[in-house]
Amino acid sequence: MNIEIDTKPFLKYIRKIEKFTGFASPGSVIGTQMYMIAKKLLNFKEDEDIYVTCETSNCLPDAFQAICKSTIGNGKLSIYDTGKMAVTINKKGAPGETVKGVRIILDPNKTRDYPIIHKWYFNTEKVPAEKVIPELIKAGAKIYSWEYKDVKVPKNTKKVVKICKICKEPYIARNEYYVCPQCHNKKKEG
Ligand SMILES: [Zn+2]
């Protein structure tokens, strides 16, 4: 499937990122292109709720936070840090339901055709943002690969707040211990 990155919405999204972070980094430009590819593949609207899992905490998440209001705080953006330039995006679904999603990656076999991007990607040379970004725009969707993925929507679980037995501070209990994660880790280390 051939996908075009349309210039007008692309520039609009870049302006949103600039407003949000002050500067559109190469990683956030990549995030924008990934968003636009997913939008076409999954056919969602700009104001529609989407769920995003970024596989790196570097720059990429800012694009989604600025463009589509999927944020860490509202739970629609999560980081599964594998250190990869990859993202999985899916539409909203009912708890327990399986919905269609897509995983998109900056494909090293394809960036090879764009030496400046490739050097930046593998960090074999210091390439300034102002040199990489025009190349990313020139390459468009050609440097990405994607595959559809079934995503299971997590079931709603009731938030349980407990008082930690050690520090006496309340915390959202996600484990079976009676101590908060901080005290639990300290106990493990000590
Ligand atoms: Zn504690």
PDB file of C-alpha atoms in Angstrom, residues 5-157:
ATOM      1  CA  ILE A   5       2.044  12.234   3.711  1.00  0.00           C
ATOM      2  CA  ASP A   6      -0.091  15.240   2.782  1.00  0.00           C
ATOM      3  CA  THR A   7       1.829  18.478   3.205  1.00  0.00           C
ATOM      4  CA  LYS A   8      -0.941  20.719   4.550  1.00  0.00           C
ATOM      5  CA  PRO A   9      -1.938  18.617   7.594  1.00  0.00           C
ATOM      6  CA  PHE A  10       1.726  17.697   8.139  1.00  0.00           C
ATOM      7  CA  LEU A  11       2.701  21.353   8.532  1.00  0.00           C
ATOM      8  CA  LYS A  12      -0.297  21.984  10.759  1.00  0.00           C
ATOM      9  CA  TYR A  13       0.819  19.138  13.071  1.00  0.00           C
ATOM     10  CA  ILE A  14       4.416  20.391  13.105  1.00  0.00           C
ATOM     11  CA  ARG A  15       3.166  23.814  14.217  1.00  0.00           C
ATOM     12  CA  LYS A  16       1.234  22.112  17.042  1.00  0.00           C
ATOM     13  CA  ILE A  17       4.440  20.393  18.181  1.00  0.00           C
ATOM     14  CA  GLU A  18       6.363  23.670  18.037  1.00  0.00           C
ATOM     15  CA  LYS A  19       3.691  25.270  20.209  1.00  0.00           C
ATOM     16  CA  PHE A  20       3.869  22.352  22.629  1.00  0.00           C
ATOM     17  CA  THR A  21       7.632  21.876  22.992  1.00  0.00           C
ATOM     18  CA  GLY A  22       9.114  24.946  21.310  1.00  0.00           C
ATOM     19  CA  PHE A  23      10.899  22.897  18.657  1.00  0.00           C
ATOM     20  CA  ALA A  24      10.053  20.022  16.318  1.00  0.00           C
ATOM     21  CA  SER A  25      12.869  17.487  16.718  1.00  0.00           C
ATOM     22  CA  PRO A  26      13.571  14.766  14.128  1.00  0.00           C
ATOM     23  CA  GLY A  27      11.950  12.236  16.491  1.00  0.00           C
ATOM     24  CA  SER A  28       8.773  14.278  16.708  1.00  0.00           C
ATOM     25  CA  VAL A  29       8.702  14.665  12.906  1.00  0.00           C
ATOM     26  CA  ILE A  30       8.924  10.866  12.705  1.00  0.00           C
ATOM     27  CA  GLY A  31       6.086  10.605  15.245  1.00  0.00           C
ATOM     28  CA  THR A  32       4.001  12.929  13.062  1.00  0.00           C
ATOM     29  CA  GLN A  33       4.616  10.816   9.977  1.00  0.00           C
ATOM     30  CA  MET A  34       3.761   7.647  11.919  1.00  0.00           C
ATOM     31  CA  TYR A  35       0.546   9.265  13.147  1.00  0.00           C
ATOM     32  CA  MET A  36      -0.427  10.223   9.595  1.00  0.00           C
ATOM     33  CA  ILE A  37       0.311   6.721   8.271  1.00  0.00           C
ATOM     34  CA  ALA A  38      -1.759   5.114  11.049  1.00  0.00           C
ATOM     35  CA  LYS A  39      -4.585   7.595  10.430  1.00  0.00           C
ATOM     36  CA  LYS A  40      -4.825   6.373   6.835  1.00  0.00           C
ATOM     37  CA  LEU A  41      -4.375   2.674   7.620  1.00  0.00           C
ATOM     38  CA  LEU A  42      -6.894   2.586  10.483  1.00  0.00           C
ATOM     39  CA  ASN A  43      -9.087   5.308   9.038  1.00  0.00           C
ATOM     40  CA  PHE A  44      -9.663   7.395  12.162  1.00  0.00           C
ATOM     41  CA  LYS A  45     -10.581  11.059  12.442  1.00  0.00           C
ATOM     42  CA  GLU A  46      -8.487  13.784  13.995  1.00  0.00           C
ATOM     43  CA  ASP A  47     -10.755  14.180  17.038  1.00  0.00           C
ATOM     44  CA  GLU A  48     -11.181  10.454  17.571  1.00  0.00           C
ATOM     45  CA  ASP A  49      -9.686   8.802  20.668  1.00  0.00           C
ATOM     46  CA  ILE A  50      -6.673   6.709  19.787  1.00  0.00           C
ATOM     47  CA  TYR A  51      -4.341   4.697  21.962  1.00  0.00           C
ATOM     48  CA  VAL A  52      -0.632   4.979  21.360  1.00  0.00           C
ATOM     49  CA  THR A  53       2.257   2.873  22.631  1.00  0.00           C
ATOM     50  CA  CYS A  54       5.660   4.381  21.894  1.00  0.00           C
ATOM     51  CA  GLU A  55       8.675   2.104  22.081  1.00  0.00           C
ATOM     52  CA  THR A  56      10.982   4.937  23.018  1.00  0.00           C
ATOM     53  CA  SER A  57      10.633   7.819  25.439  1.00  0.00           C
ATOM     54  CA  ASN A  58      12.821  10.014  23.188  1.00  0.00           C
ATOM     55  CA  CYS A  59      10.943  12.748  21.268  1.00  0.00           C
ATOM     56  CA  LEU A  60       8.453  10.383  19.597  1.00  0.00           C
ATOM     57  CA  PRO A  61       5.775  10.662  22.352  1.00  0.00           C
ATOM     58  CA  ASP A  62       5.715  14.477  22.103  1.00  0.00           C
ATOM     59  CA  ALA A  63       4.238  14.271  18.616  1.00  0.00           C
ATOM     60  CA  PHE A  64       1.211  12.336  19.856  1.00  0.00           C
ATOM     61  CA  GLN A  65       0.755  14.487  22.942  1.00  0.00           C
ATOM     62  CA  ALA A  66       0.764  17.616  20.756  1.00  0.00           C
ATOM     63  CA  ILE A  67      -1.287  16.342  17.818  1.00  0.00           C
ATOM     64  CA  CYS A  68      -3.940  14.004  19.113  1.00  0.00           C
ATOM     65  CA  LYS A  69      -4.322  14.579  22.833  1.00  0.00           C
ATOM     66  CA  SER A  70      -3.170  11.096  23.684  1.00  0.00           C
ATOM     67  CA  THR A  71      -1.168  11.840  26.799  1.00  0.00           C
ATOM     68  CA  ILE A  72       0.569   9.961  29.583  1.00  0.00           C
ATOM     69  CA  GLY A  73      -1.860  11.511  32.072  1.00  0.00           C
ATOM     70  CA  ASN A  74      -5.074  10.450  30.328  1.00  0.00           C
ATOM     71  CA  GLY A  75      -3.711   6.944  29.790  1.00  0.00           C
ATOM     72  CA  LYS A  76      -3.995   7.054  26.008  1.00  0.00           C
ATOM     73  CA  LEU A  77      -0.240   7.203  25.578  1.00  0.00           C
ATOM     74  CA  SER A  78       2.070   4.668  27.098  1.00  0.00           C
ATOM     75  CA  ILE A  79       5.745   3.985  26.776  1.00  0.00           C
ATOM     76  CA  TYR A  80       7.029   0.464  26.365  1.00  0.00           C
ATOM     77  CA  ASP A  81      10.681   1.371  26.204  1.00  0.00           C
ATOM     78  CA  THR A  82      12.471  -1.064  23.931  1.00  0.00           C
ATOM     79  CA  GLY A  83      14.614   1.798  22.588  1.00  0.00           C
ATOM     80  CA  LYS A  84      13.114   1.276  19.135  1.00  0.00           C
ATOM     81  CA  MET A  85      11.770   3.897  16.736  1.00  0.00           C
ATOM     82  CA  ALA A  86       8.428   2.154  16.666  1.00  0.00           C
ATOM     83  CA  VAL A  87       4.885   2.832  17.692  1.00  0.00           C
ATOM     84  CA  THR A  88       1.644   0.875  17.958  1.00  0.00           C
ATOM     85  CA  ILE A  89      -1.613   2.735  17.458  1.00  0.00           C
ATOM     86  CA  ASN A  90      -5.125   1.441  17.896  1.00  0.00           C
ATOM     87  CA  LYS A  91      -8.642   2.811  18.002  1.00  0.00           C
ATOM     88  CA  LYS A  92     -10.813   2.819  21.086  1.00  0.00           C
ATOM     89  CA  GLY A  93     -12.636  -0.348  22.044  1.00  0.00           C
ATOM     90  CA  ALA A  94     -14.771  -1.715  24.837  1.00  0.00           C
ATOM     91  CA  PRO A  95     -12.927  -3.288  27.798  1.00  0.00           C
ATOM     92  CA  GLY A  96     -11.967  -6.868  26.970  1.00  0.00           C
ATOM     93  CA  GLU A  97     -12.604  -6.353  23.246  1.00  0.00           C
ATOM     94  CA  THR A  98      -9.938  -6.961  20.601  1.00  0.00           C
ATOM     95  CA  VAL A  99      -9.442  -4.050  18.221  1.00  0.00           C
ATOM     96  CA  LYS A 100      -7.368  -3.551  15.106  1.00  0.00           C
ATOM     97  CA  GLY A 101      -4.106  -1.730  15.565  1.00  0.00           C
ATOM     98  CA  VAL A 102      -0.971  -1.128  13.563  1.00  0.00           C
ATOM     99  CA  ARG A 103       2.706  -1.196  14.517  1.00  0.00           C
ATOM    100  CA  ILE A 104       4.889   1.155  12.509  1.00  0.00           C
ATOM    101  CA  ILE A 105       8.678   1.176  12.553  1.00  0.00           C
ATOM    102  CA  LEU A 106      11.339   3.359  10.982  1.00  0.00           C
ATOM    103  CA  ASP A 107      12.713   0.611   8.748  1.00  0.00           C
ATOM    104  CA  PRO A 108      16.542   0.397   8.644  1.00  0.00           C
ATOM    105  CA  ASN A 109      16.401  -1.424   5.289  1.00  0.00           C
ATOM    106  CA  LYS A 110      14.569   1.547   3.837  1.00  0.00           C
ATOM    107  CA  THR A 111      16.534   4.345   5.523  1.00  0.00           C
ATOM    108  CA  ARG A 112      19.620   2.920   3.781  1.00  0.00           C
ATOM    109  CA  ASP A 113      18.378   4.714   0.629  1.00  0.00           C
ATOM    110  CA  TYR A 114      18.570   7.988   2.558  1.00  0.00           C
ATOM    111  CA  PRO A 115      22.175   8.175   3.871  1.00  0.00           C
ATOM    112  CA  ILE A 116      21.621  11.279   6.017  1.00  0.00           C
ATOM    113  CA  ILE A 117      18.647   9.695   7.801  1.00  0.00           C
ATOM    114  CA  HIS A 118      20.485   6.387   8.089  1.00  0.00           C
ATOM    115  CA  LYS A 119      23.545   7.989   9.717  1.00  0.00           C
ATOM    116  CA  TRP A 120      21.308   9.873  12.113  1.00  0.00           C
ATOM    117  CA  TYR A 121      19.277   6.726  12.889  1.00  0.00           C
ATOM    118  CA  PHE A 122      22.325   4.629  13.728  1.00  0.00           C
ATOM    119  CA  ASN A 123      24.131   7.584  15.282  1.00  0.00           C
ATOM    120  CA  THR A 124      27.258   6.802  13.303  1.00  0.00           C
ATOM    121  CA  GLU A 125      27.707  10.503  12.719  1.00  0.00           C
ATOM    122  CA  LYS A 126      26.408  13.617  14.453  1.00  0.00           C
ATOM    123  CA  VAL A 127      23.772  14.904  12.041  1.00  0.00           C
ATOM    124  CA  PRO A 128      22.054  18.161  13.020  1.00  0.00           C
ATOM    125  CA  ALA A 129      18.250  18.300  13.106  1.00  0.00           C
ATOM    126  CA  GLU A 130      18.116  20.878  10.306  1.00  0.00           C
ATOM    127  CA  LYS A 131      19.836  18.379   7.990  1.00  0.00           C
ATOM    128  CA  VAL A 132      17.724  15.329   8.944  1.00  0.00           C
ATOM    129  CA  ILE A 133      14.288  16.943   8.934  1.00  0.00           C
ATOM    130  CA  PRO A 134      14.243  17.973   5.234  1.00  0.00           C
ATOM    131  CA  GLU A 135      15.324  14.407   4.350  1.00  0.00           C
ATOM    132  CA  LEU A 136      12.516  12.949   6.469  1.00  0.00           C
ATOM    133  CA  ILE A 137      10.027  15.206   4.688  1.00  0.00           C
ATOM    134  CA  LYS A 138      11.480  14.218   1.293  1.00  0.00           C
ATOM    135  CA  ALA A 139      11.270  10.486   2.117  1.00  0.00           C
ATOM    136  CA  GLY A 140       7.738  10.650   3.544  1.00  0.00           C
ATOM    137  CA  ALA A 141       6.158   7.246   4.155  1.00  0.00           C
ATOM    138  CA  LYS A 142       8.828   5.435   2.103  1.00  0.00           C
ATOM    139  CA  ILE A 143      11.107   4.856   5.111  1.00  0.00           C
ATOM    140  CA  TYR A 144       8.495   3.070   7.235  1.00  0.00           C
ATOM    141  CA  SER A 145       7.180  -0.464   7.482  1.00  0.00           C
ATOM    142  CA  TRP A 146       4.034  -1.556   9.259  1.00  0.00           C
ATOM    143  CA  GLU A 147       1.988  -4.540  10.202  1.00  0.00           C
ATOM    144  CA  TYR A 148      -1.512  -4.860  11.549  1.00  0.00           C
ATOM    145  CA  LYS A 149      -1.821  -6.096  15.099  1.00  0.00           C
ATOM    146  CA  ASP A 150      -4.715  -7.201  17.260  1.00  0.00           C
ATOM    147  CA  VAL A 151      -4.780  -5.193  20.458  1.00  0.00           C
ATOM    148  CA  LYS A 152      -6.724  -6.374  23.485  1.00  0.00           C
ATOM    149  CA  VAL A 153      -8.406  -3.527  25.353  1.00  0.00           C
ATOM    150  CA  PRO A 154      -7.655  -3.941  29.073  1.00  0.00           C
ATOM    151  CA  LYS A 155     -10.559  -4.616  31.405  1.00  0.00           C
ATOM    152  CA  ASN A 156     -11.446  -1.835  33.813  1.00  0.00           C
ATOM    153  CA  THR A 157     -10.090  -2.596  37.225  1.00  0.00           C
TER     154      THR A 157
END
